[in-house]
Amino acid sequence: MKRITIYDVAKEADVSLATVSRVINDSRVVREDTRQKVKEVIERLGYKPNAVAQGLALSKTTTVSIVMSEKLLAYNAKILNGMMDVAHIYNYNIMFYTTSKGISKMQDVIESVIKSRVDGMILFNDNFTQEEMDVLNEYKIPMVVVGSRFEGERHDHVGNVYVDFEKLAYDLVKDCFAKGIDDIALMEDKLNLSMMNQMKKGISRAFEEEGKTFDGYLSYNDTYRTSYEFYSDYLKDHKPNRLNIAFRDSQAIAILNAAREHGYSIPEDLQIITVLDDKYLPMMRPTISAYNIPEYDMGAIAMRVLTKMLVAQDGDKLEKNIEIQAEPIERGSTIHYEVKEEAA
Amino acid sequence: MKRITIYDVAKEADVSLATVSRVINDSRVVREDTRQKVKEVIERLGYKPNAVAQGLALSKTTTVSIVMSEKLLAYNAKILNGMMDVAHIYNYNIMFYTTSKGISKMQDVIESVIKSRVDGMILFNDNFTQEEMDVLNEYKIPMVVVGSRFEGERHDHVGNVYVDFEKLAYDLVKDCFAKGIDDIALMEDKLNLSMMNQMKKGISRAFEEEGKTFDGYLSYNDTYRTSYEFYSDYLKDHKPNRLNIAFRDSQAIAILNAAREHGYSIPEDLQIITVLDDKYLPMMRPTISAYNIPEYDMGAIAMRVLTKMLVAQDGDKLEKNIEIQAEPIERGSTIHYEVKEEAA
DNA sequence: TTGTAGGCGTTATCAA
DNA sequence: TTGATAACGCCTACAA
């Protein structure tokens, strides 16, 4: 069961190992007939180059790591798929790391990432502290932060692929004002705190521009059950807000179920819009409006940016910061008004 | 920016690299004061052992790969979390591979897995052919197949952590018979074909034991949209079956929505039960019954079995095949009958 | 076009 | 208890 090595191939093909190395690396200096001979032997022996040895020899592992929190994993399958596909196209392997509260802290992950000498990494925003970022910065590992706008210091080795949630929220609220709605609630989502903050900022900015103050931030726990109970409770001594902004599906569904059970109808009494779309939203009755965030693309772009960073020479200018556009999708949980665009 | 190596540490600490190697590997033969000295230097220089070089020297990478299909990723977050946590506990890194129709075929993945010299791998069932398995078998890579019962040849290097869907389906149908229901439909799920087949087998076996034939297999496409349309159509010239078995949430929800829109009420006119539970099922109205499959544990167990296989000596007997129990969860979409158990 | 030899960063064996 | 030194499997000048 001994794994066969480049030596075995060389001996069998009666050439030196350098030649074998050349053919497996597609060097063009090797004569056609010897190339064929070597290839035949490789095939016959079933030789597979040892990537570990290659990595050591080249100081380059052609693997990049992706690290995200376990909690977010369930919501980011598409983004992950985008990353995986692009990584595969560029022949990068993926070292996958998750962080979880009890078991595996970001610190451990960073330690592992450094030891395994990956060429670069992708980090999900909301998943690291400034301290942790500092460690990473010491090692100057090329990385791209994905999700929301990265608000830390911009080093040359970090890129950012993001949705501008501040702007999204701002635009949404401005739009509501134009429709005469200013009774707005934003449901907290503890899973995405920095995104949450950016949303809050955007909403507040819109309010302030009208000389108003936003006070519709509803803070509670982060599961469906607790959201549902919270909102059921809330409705006992509040009327529902006219527009309710939820971040994820389960919050939106919690509002929907609780409101209906309190005799309210949607969208007449209250409207609901979710930020992150999801296949479950159109399964609800009524269907729930959301934003179309091209998650797969976002992952794909993030990985592509990273691969570009990895091959870039010093001095190459490349766009490491890319904003992803999110478009509203109107469904049954919001009322459609005439679009107020002036230009055709 | 040169990465510092064991040599740098050795020189700085004024010992040989062998000694440094000993302290980072917790060898007990090194004198306490030199250990301290070396440790201090390691700390000061921020030295991190190069896992690639270690891998080469030891012929052991302490990484295992997980490979699953992109489509399944969205449904298997918990199982993945279980695997990741256990891997982390045992200090294994994870090489993550996904297969997708257009981009990355199983064959490529196998190629990569072999090249990267992982110590073992976890495969999701329904994601490989016999041929591919044959390739893997040649290399005798320790692996565990997770999900459903593995029906291929049992080599010594493959384990299996699974839910017995045949039995689950059989028991469910027997139960129905006992309640006087024999009008049963099973919705096809193209994402999980081998599980589907095992379900079908179990149902058919139960029917045959009663001298009946099962003909309620409803086959169609695999998205919510198409399921919904299919079932809406189906209801135009069929009455709904009394019991409808769905595999995943979206199929169950499709049935629920379509049936209600046709004026049927649930569970009075038709009952629905889903195999794979999910947080969305209890959000529906009515809430939808399902089975409790401990997914996180399943992943954790699978990874644990793999790690055990990796350290096992030849001749060690260890339980590589583990069945995971699934318990029914009764919710609003099924009618609760008195349990017919005899023993208290 | 091919081969030789040194290096990539560790671990392990054997002496000292 | 420590230190040389030979692997581990590959790549790449440099020489032939």
XYZ file of C-alpha atoms (C1' of nucleotides) in Angstrom:
720
model
C 0.000 0.000 0.000
C 2.967 2.376 -0.335
C 1.924 5.527 -2.090
C 3.827 5.849 -5.283
C 5.985 8.918 -5.656
C 7.639 10.926 -8.326
C 10.713 8.710 -7.930
C 8.784 5.599 -8.792
C 7.494 7.227 -11.905
C 10.942 8.479 -12.866
C 12.524 5.079 -12.462
C 9.773 3.289 -14.303
C 9.880 5.767 -17.175
C 13.631 5.794 -17.124
C 13.978 9.540 -16.781
C 14.937 11.788 -13.922
C 12.443 13.031 -11.436
C 12.967 16.543 -12.766
C 11.462 15.466 -16.042
C 8.494 13.938 -14.344
C 8.034 17.111 -12.389
C 8.088 19.002 -15.663
C 5.392 16.982 -17.273
C 3.049 17.138 -14.311
C 3.545 20.876 -14.266
C 3.024 21.258 -17.987
C 6.449 22.694 -18.578
C 6.884 23.212 -22.300
C 10.539 22.340 -22.476
C 10.056 18.594 -22.481
C 10.205 16.640 -25.712
C 6.942 15.252 -26.906
C 7.866 11.578 -26.924
C 9.315 11.624 -23.448
C 6.239 13.502 -22.283
C 4.087 10.746 -23.682
C 6.221 8.087 -22.119
C 6.030 9.722 -18.725
C 2.335 10.320 -18.997
C 1.785 6.713 -19.814
C 3.679 5.625 -16.731
C 1.836 8.098 -14.556
C -1.414 6.730 -15.822
C -0.371 3.139 -15.452
C 0.941 3.546 -11.955
C -1.903 5.774 -10.890
C 0.475 8.411 -9.648
C -1.042 11.440 -7.946
C 1.312 14.252 -6.965
C 1.463 14.845 -3.238
C 0.001 18.272 -2.696
C 1.596 18.504 0.721
C 5.081 18.157 -0.696
C 4.235 20.592 -3.450
C 2.989 23.017 -0.895
C 6.197 22.759 1.035
C 8.396 23.122 -2.011
C 6.521 26.081 -3.392
C 5.576 27.788 -0.148
C 2.117 27.908 -1.593
C -0.690 25.584 -0.699
C -3.327 26.630 -3.212
C -5.844 26.361 -0.496
C -7.813 29.169 1.002
C -9.828 29.015 4.140
C -13.378 30.070 4.700
C -14.421 30.829 8.218
C -17.916 31.521 9.401
C -19.969 31.050 12.516
C -21.948 27.864 12.928
C -25.106 29.817 13.533
C -24.817 31.555 10.219
C -24.072 28.405 8.287
C -27.742 27.555 7.867
C -28.402 30.908 6.246
C -25.431 31.124 3.988
C -25.547 27.994 1.938
C -25.875 29.902 -1.319
C -23.049 32.259 -0.610
C -20.925 29.294 0.290
C -21.866 27.568 -2.926
C -20.753 30.584 -4.882
C -17.433 30.534 -3.125
C -16.949 26.823 -3.592
C -17.642 26.916 -7.285
C -15.220 29.710 -7.977
C -12.577 28.154 -5.765
C -12.942 24.971 -7.738
C -12.601 26.767 -11.038
C -9.336 28.294 -9.921
C -8.207 25.013 -8.465
C -8.120 26.133 -4.898
C -8.892 23.769 -2.086
C -10.991 24.956 0.806
C -10.091 24.667 4.447
C -13.354 25.198 6.190
C -13.553 26.551 9.699
C -16.552 27.314 11.819
C -16.683 29.222 15.033
C -19.153 28.297 17.719
C -19.767 29.650 21.149
C -18.765 26.748 23.322
C -16.367 24.765 21.266
C -14.331 26.612 18.776
C -13.355 30.179 19.249
C -12.133 32.521 16.598
C -8.753 32.568 18.251
C -8.241 28.846 17.773
C -9.339 29.143 14.206
C -6.826 31.864 13.510
C -4.128 29.727 15.054
C -5.038 26.856 12.750
C -5.287 29.061 9.722
C -1.793 30.333 10.267
C -0.337 26.911 10.907
C -1.888 25.418 7.833
C -0.329 28.120 5.677
C -3.350 28.770 3.544
C -2.780 31.314 0.816
C -5.726 33.464 1.766
C -8.984 33.506 3.633
C -12.559 34.618 3.548
C -14.164 35.908 6.673
C -17.798 36.591 7.309
C -18.457 39.912 8.877
C -19.870 39.975 12.389
C -17.624 37.111 13.263
C -14.468 38.656 14.596
C -13.279 41.327 16.967
C -10.775 44.041 16.361
C -8.194 42.131 18.372
C -8.569 39.090 16.219
C -8.279 41.219 13.162
C -5.065 42.620 14.546
C -3.533 39.166 14.761
C -4.512 38.466 11.193
C -3.055 41.757 10.129
C 0.312 40.866 11.579
C 0.513 37.910 9.251
C -0.808 39.924 6.346
C -2.831 36.999 5.100
C -4.765 38.143 2.058
C -8.399 38.069 2.944
C -11.774 39.309 1.976
C -14.511 40.143 4.399
C -17.914 39.286 3.074
C -21.415 40.301 4.061
C -21.630 43.844 5.223
C -19.414 46.837 4.924
C -16.193 46.279 6.803
C -15.638 49.118 9.167
C -12.164 48.324 10.398
C -8.923 49.755 9.230
C -8.268 49.153 5.554
C -5.070 47.309 5.011
C -3.774 46.459 1.637
C -4.328 42.770 2.149
C -8.032 42.977 2.943
C -10.896 43.222 0.522
C -14.595 43.599 1.169
C -17.608 42.341 -0.744
C -20.739 43.653 0.820
C -24.275 44.872 0.744
C -24.696 48.413 1.951
C -27.374 47.870 4.546
C -27.197 51.427 5.733
C -28.192 52.662 2.331
C -30.753 49.936 1.863
C -32.496 50.895 5.079
C -32.219 54.584 4.338
C -33.766 54.211 0.911
C -36.532 52.020 2.216
C -37.509 54.521 4.864
C -37.326 57.482 2.493
C -39.647 55.587 0.233
C -42.059 55.022 3.053
C -42.074 58.662 3.945
C -42.963 59.440 0.360
C -45.920 57.118 0.736
C -46.977 58.757 3.957
C -45.831 56.010 6.262
C -43.656 56.893 9.189
C -44.759 54.352 11.724
C -41.899 51.928 11.291
C -40.454 49.106 13.354
C -37.159 47.304 12.951
C -36.854 43.879 14.547
C -33.526 43.149 16.060
C -31.557 40.200 14.773
C -28.862 39.142 17.176
C -27.258 36.930 14.590
C -26.257 39.867 12.454
C -25.479 42.634 14.834
C -23.234 44.759 12.684
C -25.699 44.574 9.823
C -28.375 45.485 12.303
C -26.432 48.537 13.370
C -25.950 49.642 9.832
C -29.667 49.291 9.218
C -30.420 51.298 12.306
C -28.039 53.989 11.213
C -29.671 54.251 7.820
C -33.138 54.424 9.264
C -32.144 57.023 11.798
C -30.507 59.129 9.157
C -33.689 59.117 7.102
C -35.730 60.068 10.133
C -33.389 62.837 11.076
C -33.545 64.339 7.655
C -37.254 64.817 8.290
C -36.636 66.228 11.722
C -37.985 63.097 13.344
C -36.546 60.526 15.658
C -36.651 56.807 15.096
C -37.797 54.834 18.094
C -39.143 51.670 16.563
C -36.265 49.356 17.318
C -37.725 46.196 18.793
C -35.129 44.188 20.636
C -35.611 40.660 21.826
C -34.268 37.209 21.413
C -33.194 35.516 18.286
C -35.211 32.375 17.723
C -38.570 32.037 16.060
C -40.182 30.917 19.274
C -39.012 33.911 21.264
C -39.714 36.319 18.428
C -43.198 34.949 18.169
C -43.834 35.183 21.863
C -42.312 38.602 22.085
C -44.430 39.956 19.317
C -47.601 38.306 20.575
C -46.928 40.005 23.852
C -46.107 43.264 22.191
C -49.446 43.284 20.448
C -51.299 43.050 23.738
C -50.558 46.665 24.516
C -49.399 48.080 21.200
C -50.981 48.504 17.858
C -48.741 47.031 15.213
C -46.524 49.456 13.353
C -47.546 50.202 9.811
C -44.307 48.896 8.373
C -42.258 46.177 10.013
C -38.757 45.509 8.881
C -37.406 42.095 9.708
C -33.976 40.853 8.892
C -34.564 37.146 8.475
C -37.450 34.920 7.553
C -38.172 33.583 10.991
C -38.716 37.042 12.403
C -40.993 37.989 9.572
C -42.968 34.804 9.988
C -43.183 35.361 13.712
C -44.707 38.772 13.131
C -47.045 37.435 10.529
C -48.332 34.598 12.662
C -48.649 36.646 15.813
C -50.395 39.518 14.053
C -52.899 37.308 12.310
C -53.707 35.493 15.500
C -54.449 38.874 17.015
C -56.967 39.549 14.286
C -54.884 41.873 12.168
C -54.687 41.429 8.473
C -51.680 41.806 6.300
C -50.855 43.987 4.459
C -53.887 46.163 5.285
C -53.186 46.656 8.976
C -49.486 46.104 8.945
C -46.937 45.530 6.267
C -43.906 43.313 6.577
C -40.683 43.371 4.659
C -37.716 41.117 5.204
C -34.173 41.946 4.267
C -32.797 38.509 3.505
C -34.951 36.671 1.025
C -35.423 32.996 1.275
C -37.430 30.289 -0.324
C -39.817 30.126 2.606
C -41.033 33.681 2.238
C -43.063 33.003 -0.901
C -44.515 29.924 0.757
C -46.228 31.996 3.411
C -49.763 33.248 3.160
C -49.618 36.064 2.379
C -46.297 35.817 0.675
C -43.704 38.038 2.299
C -41.802 40.802 0.562
C -38.036 40.919 0.759
C -34.901 42.050 -0.985
C -33.203 40.134 -3.685
C -29.601 39.843 -2.616
C -27.652 37.772 -5.117
C -26.027 35.577 -2.545
C -24.468 33.043 -4.827
C -22.889 35.839 -6.822
C -21.738 37.517 -3.702
C -19.864 34.410 -2.664
C -18.519 33.905 -6.147
C -17.311 37.479 -6.370
C -15.730 37.330 -2.951
C -13.763 34.268 -3.927
C -12.801 35.754 -7.235
C -11.528 38.893 -5.595
C -9.468 36.766 -3.266
C -7.928 34.750 -6.084
C -7.045 37.967 -7.830
C -5.402 39.278 -4.726
C -3.375 36.085 -4.537
C -1.858 36.439 -7.975
C -1.523 40.198 -7.950
C 1.957 41.633 -8.051
C 2.847 44.444 -5.745
C 1.769 47.608 -7.413
C -1.077 46.049 -9.364
C -4.191 48.022 -8.690
C -7.254 45.899 -8.286
C -10.701 46.611 -7.012
C -10.861 44.843 -3.690
C -14.004 46.495 -2.433
C -17.180 45.634 -4.208
C -20.684 46.629 -3.319
C -23.460 44.204 -4.124
C -26.823 45.686 -5.054
C -30.001 44.501 -3.392
C -33.333 44.950 -5.154
C -36.711 44.927 -3.420
C -39.108 42.128 -4.324
C -42.696 43.081 -3.769
C -44.912 40.299 -2.543
C -48.168 40.062 -0.669
C -47.062 41.455 2.657
C -46.552 44.982 1.361
C -48.830 47.292 -0.549
C -47.737 48.275 -3.981
C -47.903 51.982 -4.653
C -47.312 53.633 -7.954
C -43.638 54.077 -8.522
C -42.817 57.727 -8.278
C -39.943 57.840 -10.719
C -39.790 60.974 -12.838
C -37.538 59.848 -15.632
C -38.927 57.314 -18.051
C 7.854 39.287 6.083
C 9.752 35.988 6.065
C 7.879 33.418 8.065
C 9.971 32.364 10.965
C 10.925 28.722 11.152
C 12.112 26.207 13.621
C 15.676 27.172 12.710
C 15.124 30.749 13.726
C 13.797 29.623 17.055
C 16.670 27.202 17.539
C 19.288 29.799 16.798
C 17.663 32.424 18.966
C 17.271 29.996 21.855
C 20.724 28.622 21.271
C 19.653 25.018 21.008
C 19.323 22.612 18.099
C 16.195 22.407 16.027
C 15.648 18.923 17.395
C 15.113 20.392 20.798
C 12.678 22.934 19.523
C 10.796 20.189 17.778
C 10.678 18.319 21.051
C 9.162 21.163 22.983
C 6.502 21.918 20.413
C 5.585 18.251 20.452
C 5.533 18.019 24.216
C 8.263 15.440 24.361
C 9.031 14.747 27.975
C 12.727 14.216 27.580
C 13.639 17.880 27.514
C 14.962 19.574 30.629
C 12.605 22.019 32.259
C 14.796 25.101 32.006
C 15.600 24.633 28.349
C 11.922 24.016 27.711
C 11.124 27.316 29.308
C 13.809 29.058 27.356
C 12.560 27.682 24.079
C 8.969 28.451 24.912
C 9.869 32.000 25.680
C 11.563 32.398 22.311
C 8.643 30.787 20.514
C 6.322 33.212 22.180
C 8.522 36.208 21.548
C 9.082 35.428 17.900
C 5.485 34.392 17.338
C 6.572 31.119 15.871
C 3.838 28.840 14.498
C 4.858 25.392 13.277
C 4.286 24.861 9.594
C 1.592 22.230 9.326
C 2.532 21.526 5.739
C 6.036 20.521 6.659
C 4.724 18.504 9.552
C 2.353 16.782 7.212
C 5.160 15.871 4.897
C 7.428 14.623 7.635
C 4.755 12.575 9.339
C 2.840 11.392 6.295
C -0.187 12.532 8.184
C -2.020 15.762 7.622
C -4.507 15.695 10.485
C -7.086 16.949 8.108
C -10.130 15.101 6.941
C -12.327 16.076 4.092
C -16.060 16.425 4.024
C -17.740 16.182 0.683
C -21.368 16.873 -0.034
C -23.479 18.153 -2.863
C -24.168 21.854 -3.117
C -27.882 21.239 -3.245
C -27.834 19.430 0.045
C -25.733 22.022 1.781
C -28.729 24.161 2.642
C -30.389 21.245 4.399
C -27.445 19.898 6.284
C -26.140 22.798 8.268
C -26.722 21.071 11.569
C -25.086 17.851 10.572
C -22.148 19.836 9.337
C -21.973 21.712 12.601
C -21.813 18.440 14.469
C -18.960 17.291 12.297
C -17.084 20.548 12.607
C -17.301 20.641 16.373
C -16.014 17.129 16.807
C -13.284 17.658 14.254
C -12.205 20.701 16.165
C -12.140 18.820 19.432
C -9.830 16.220 17.953
C -7.752 18.884 16.278
C -8.545 17.887 12.758
C -8.732 20.438 10.014
C -11.467 20.184 7.445
C -11.001 20.219 3.714
C -14.414 20.967 2.408
C -15.551 19.870 -1.005
C -18.855 20.334 -2.701
C -20.103 18.686 -5.830
C -22.364 20.515 -8.218
C -23.854 19.576 -11.503
C -22.141 21.950 -13.849
C -18.957 22.861 -12.145
C -17.433 20.343 -9.903
C -17.923 16.678 -10.398
C -17.330 13.971 -7.890
C -14.440 12.715 -9.952
C -12.545 15.987 -9.636
C -13.208 16.022 -5.952
C -11.814 12.552 -5.515
C -8.745 13.582 -7.438
C -8.240 16.523 -5.111
C -8.894 14.487 -2.020
C -6.217 12.030 -2.991
C -3.699 14.686 -3.880
C -4.177 16.566 -0.677
C -3.465 13.420 1.320
C -6.211 13.878 3.842
C -6.273 11.246 6.529
C -9.899 10.372 6.046
C -13.150 11.575 4.595
C -16.843 11.868 5.168
C -19.192 11.338 2.297
C -22.866 12.066 2.162
C -24.895 9.272 0.756
C -26.671 9.819 -2.535
C -23.658 11.674 -3.762
C -21.502 9.099 -5.473
C -21.696 6.234 -7.883
C -20.320 2.764 -7.552
C -17.486 3.625 -9.914
C -16.434 6.543 -7.804
C -16.570 4.386 -4.752
C -14.307 1.927 -6.517
C -11.657 4.580 -7.006
C -11.842 5.502 -3.359
C -11.569 1.875 -2.411
C -8.334 1.496 -4.284
C -6.777 4.098 -2.083
C -8.359 2.630 1.016
C -8.966 6.071 2.444
C -10.791 5.655 5.740
C -14.220 7.091 5.306
C -17.665 7.184 6.741
C -20.796 7.480 4.702
C -23.438 9.496 6.426
C -27.159 9.893 5.918
C -28.813 6.706 4.870
C -27.846 3.094 4.962
C -24.919 2.458 2.669
C -25.770 -0.338 0.339
C -22.432 -0.860 -1.366
C -19.826 -3.421 -0.563
C -18.547 -3.166 2.983
C -14.840 -2.665 3.057
C -12.897 -2.460 6.214
C -12.123 1.198 5.697
C -15.702 2.412 5.388
C -18.129 3.180 8.152
C -21.753 4.220 7.996
C -23.815 6.456 10.242
C -27.394 6.432 9.111
C -31.091 6.608 9.654
C -32.930 3.496 8.585
C -35.517 5.055 6.315
C -36.821 1.710 5.200
C -37.772 0.846 8.730
C -39.064 4.337 9.441
C -41.423 4.142 6.496
C -42.443 0.608 7.281
C -43.296 1.455 10.864
C -45.196 4.536 9.849
C -47.359 2.622 7.409
C -47.981 -0.228 9.801
C -49.130 2.338 12.278
C -51.502 3.819 9.757
C -52.965 0.453 8.979
C -53.612 -0.009 12.650
C -55.552 3.237 12.571
C -57.526 2.173 9.551
C -55.722 4.364 7.047
C -54.402 2.791 3.910
C -54.791 5.632 1.477
C -51.224 6.814 1.495
C -49.098 8.935 -0.801
C -45.355 9.378 -0.838
C -44.001 12.495 -2.552
C -40.837 11.970 -4.466
C -37.779 13.970 -3.502
C -35.211 14.012 -6.216
C -32.608 15.429 -3.892
C -32.515 12.281 -1.844
C -33.112 9.466 -4.244
C -31.564 6.612 -2.323
C -33.413 7.633 0.813
C -36.525 7.827 -1.304
C -35.994 4.294 -2.531
C -35.516 3.004 0.943
C -38.741 4.689 2.003
C -40.551 3.178 -0.930
C -39.227 -0.236 -0.070
C -40.399 0.059 3.502
C -43.853 1.192 2.491
C -44.197 -1.525 -0.077
C -43.139 -4.145 2.384
C -45.814 -3.001 4.814
C -48.427 -3.071 2.079
C -47.398 -6.477 0.915
C -47.682 -7.893 4.374
C -51.358 -6.942 4.192
C -51.717 -8.417 0.764
C -52.010 -4.971 -0.768
C -50.011 -3.050 -3.308
C -48.661 0.429 -2.814
C -49.352 2.751 -5.704
C -49.225 6.160 -4.072
C -45.812 7.257 -5.233
C -46.182 10.771 -6.601
C -43.275 11.724 -8.776
C -42.561 15.215 -9.996
C -39.995 17.921 -9.831
C -38.010 19.012 -6.906
C -38.623 22.662 -6.155
C -41.368 24.175 -4.077
C -42.825 25.896 -7.102
C -43.116 22.741 -9.166
C -44.299 20.677 -6.221
C -46.966 23.227 -5.561
C -48.110 23.332 -9.138
C -47.994 19.604 -9.462
C -50.112 19.054 -6.437
C -52.568 21.789 -7.346
C -52.982 20.023 -10.626
C -53.213 16.655 -9.013
C -56.095 17.832 -6.863
C -58.108 18.798 -9.922
C -58.855 15.190 -10.690
C -57.921 13.363 -7.520
C -59.108 13.477 -4.002
C -56.201 13.980 -1.661
C -54.816 10.864 -0.042
C -55.601 10.494 3.608
C -51.952 10.456 4.597
C -49.273 12.267 2.660
C -45.652 11.560 3.355
C -43.234 14.258 2.290
C -39.524 14.120 2.653
C -38.642 17.769 3.042
C -40.364 20.883 4.281
C -40.972 22.475 0.919
C -42.903 19.503 -0.337
C -44.995 19.390 2.772
C -45.706 23.087 2.527
C -46.580 22.740 -1.131
C -49.159 20.121 -0.287
C -50.494 22.168 2.548
C -50.893 25.326 0.525
C -52.337 23.628 -2.518
C -54.789 21.558 -0.510
C -56.068 24.496 1.479
C -56.524 26.532 -1.616
C -58.650 23.714 -2.967
C -60.872 23.950 0.058
C -59.551 20.980 1.972
C -58.776 21.229 5.601
C -55.863 19.717 7.404
C -55.682 17.356 9.191
C -59.375 16.474 8.798
C -59.359 15.837 5.061
C -55.750 14.978 4.617
C -52.869 14.512 6.952
C -49.305 15.444 6.231
C -46.112 14.155 7.729
C -42.608 15.163 6.780
C -39.529 13.077 7.294
C -36.903 15.745 7.811
C -37.907 18.182 10.491
C -37.006 21.774 10.208
C -37.644 25.004 11.986
C -40.153 26.103 9.383
C -42.549 23.232 9.964
C -43.782 24.528 13.308
C -44.192 27.974 11.790
C -46.843 26.757 9.387
C -50.541 26.882 10.086
C -51.355 24.197 10.899
C -48.001 23.152 12.199
C -46.630 20.185 10.329
C -45.675 16.860 11.875
C -42.276 15.373 11.217
C -39.581 13.125 12.613
C -36.990 14.205 15.028
C -33.685 13.171 13.536
C -30.818 14.316 15.726
C -28.816 15.818 12.929
C -26.168 17.532 14.931
C -25.490 14.313 16.783
C -25.441 12.398 13.577
C -22.705 14.613 12.246
C -20.850 14.500 15.518
C -21.030 10.729 15.663
C -19.944 10.356 12.077
C -16.877 12.446 12.723
C -16.126 10.617 15.917
C -16.324 7.272 14.201
C -13.942 8.550 11.579
C -11.426 9.779 14.112
C -11.572 6.418 15.823
C -10.936 4.670 12.561
C -7.928 6.878 12.048
C -6.223 5.914 15.269
C -7.311 2.291 15.300
C -4.650 -0.352 14.984
C -5.200 -3.223 12.642
C -7.143 -5.809 14.496
C -8.902 -3.351 16.760
C -12.579 -4.001 16.545
C -14.661 -0.898 16.489
C -18.253 -0.215 15.674
C -18.161 1.551 12.360
C -21.834 1.206 11.535
C -24.205 3.142 13.685
C -27.908 3.548 13.273
C -29.461 6.810 14.359
C -32.998 6.661 15.727
C -35.698 8.982 14.448
C -38.712 9.750 16.600
C -42.026 11.043 15.298
C -43.091 14.516 16.418
C -46.817 14.964 16.332
C -47.992 18.401 15.317
C -51.127 19.877 13.848
C -51.053 18.241 10.443
C -51.701 14.757 11.752
C -54.427 13.416 13.977
C -53.364 12.031 17.281
C -54.827 8.652 18.053
C -54.526 6.839 21.289
C -51.236 5.087 21.431
C -51.834 1.407 21.153
C -48.999 0.209 23.299
C -49.809 -2.736 25.491
C -47.117 -2.464 28.091
C -47.379 0.427 30.484
C 16.048 18.768 -23.735
C 17.512 16.406 -19.664
C 19.822 15.447 -15.124
C 22.027 16.853 -10.589
C 21.674 18.826 -6.355
C 20.000 21.971 -2.949
C 16.051 23.618 -0.537
C 11.128 23.863 1.466
C 10.219 23.053 7.358
C 9.448 19.252 10.097
C 10.110 14.687 12.563
C 12.763 10.721 13.940
C 16.790 7.877 14.512
C 21.031 7.431 16.329
C 25.107 9.045 18.737
C 27.156 11.709 21.926
C 19.113 15.458 27.826
C 20.843 17.202 23.551
C 22.588 17.474 18.643
C 23.617 15.800 13.814
C 21.558 13.964 10.010
C 18.653 11.476 7.093
C 14.120 11.173 5.538
C 9.236 13.135 3.783
C 8.020 14.282 -1.839
C 8.402 17.807 -4.659
C 10.342 22.121 -7.380
C 13.884 24.646 -9.607
C 18.222 26.758 -10.606
C 22.175 25.344 -12.774
C 24.961 22.349 -15.369
C 25.478 19.168 -18.931
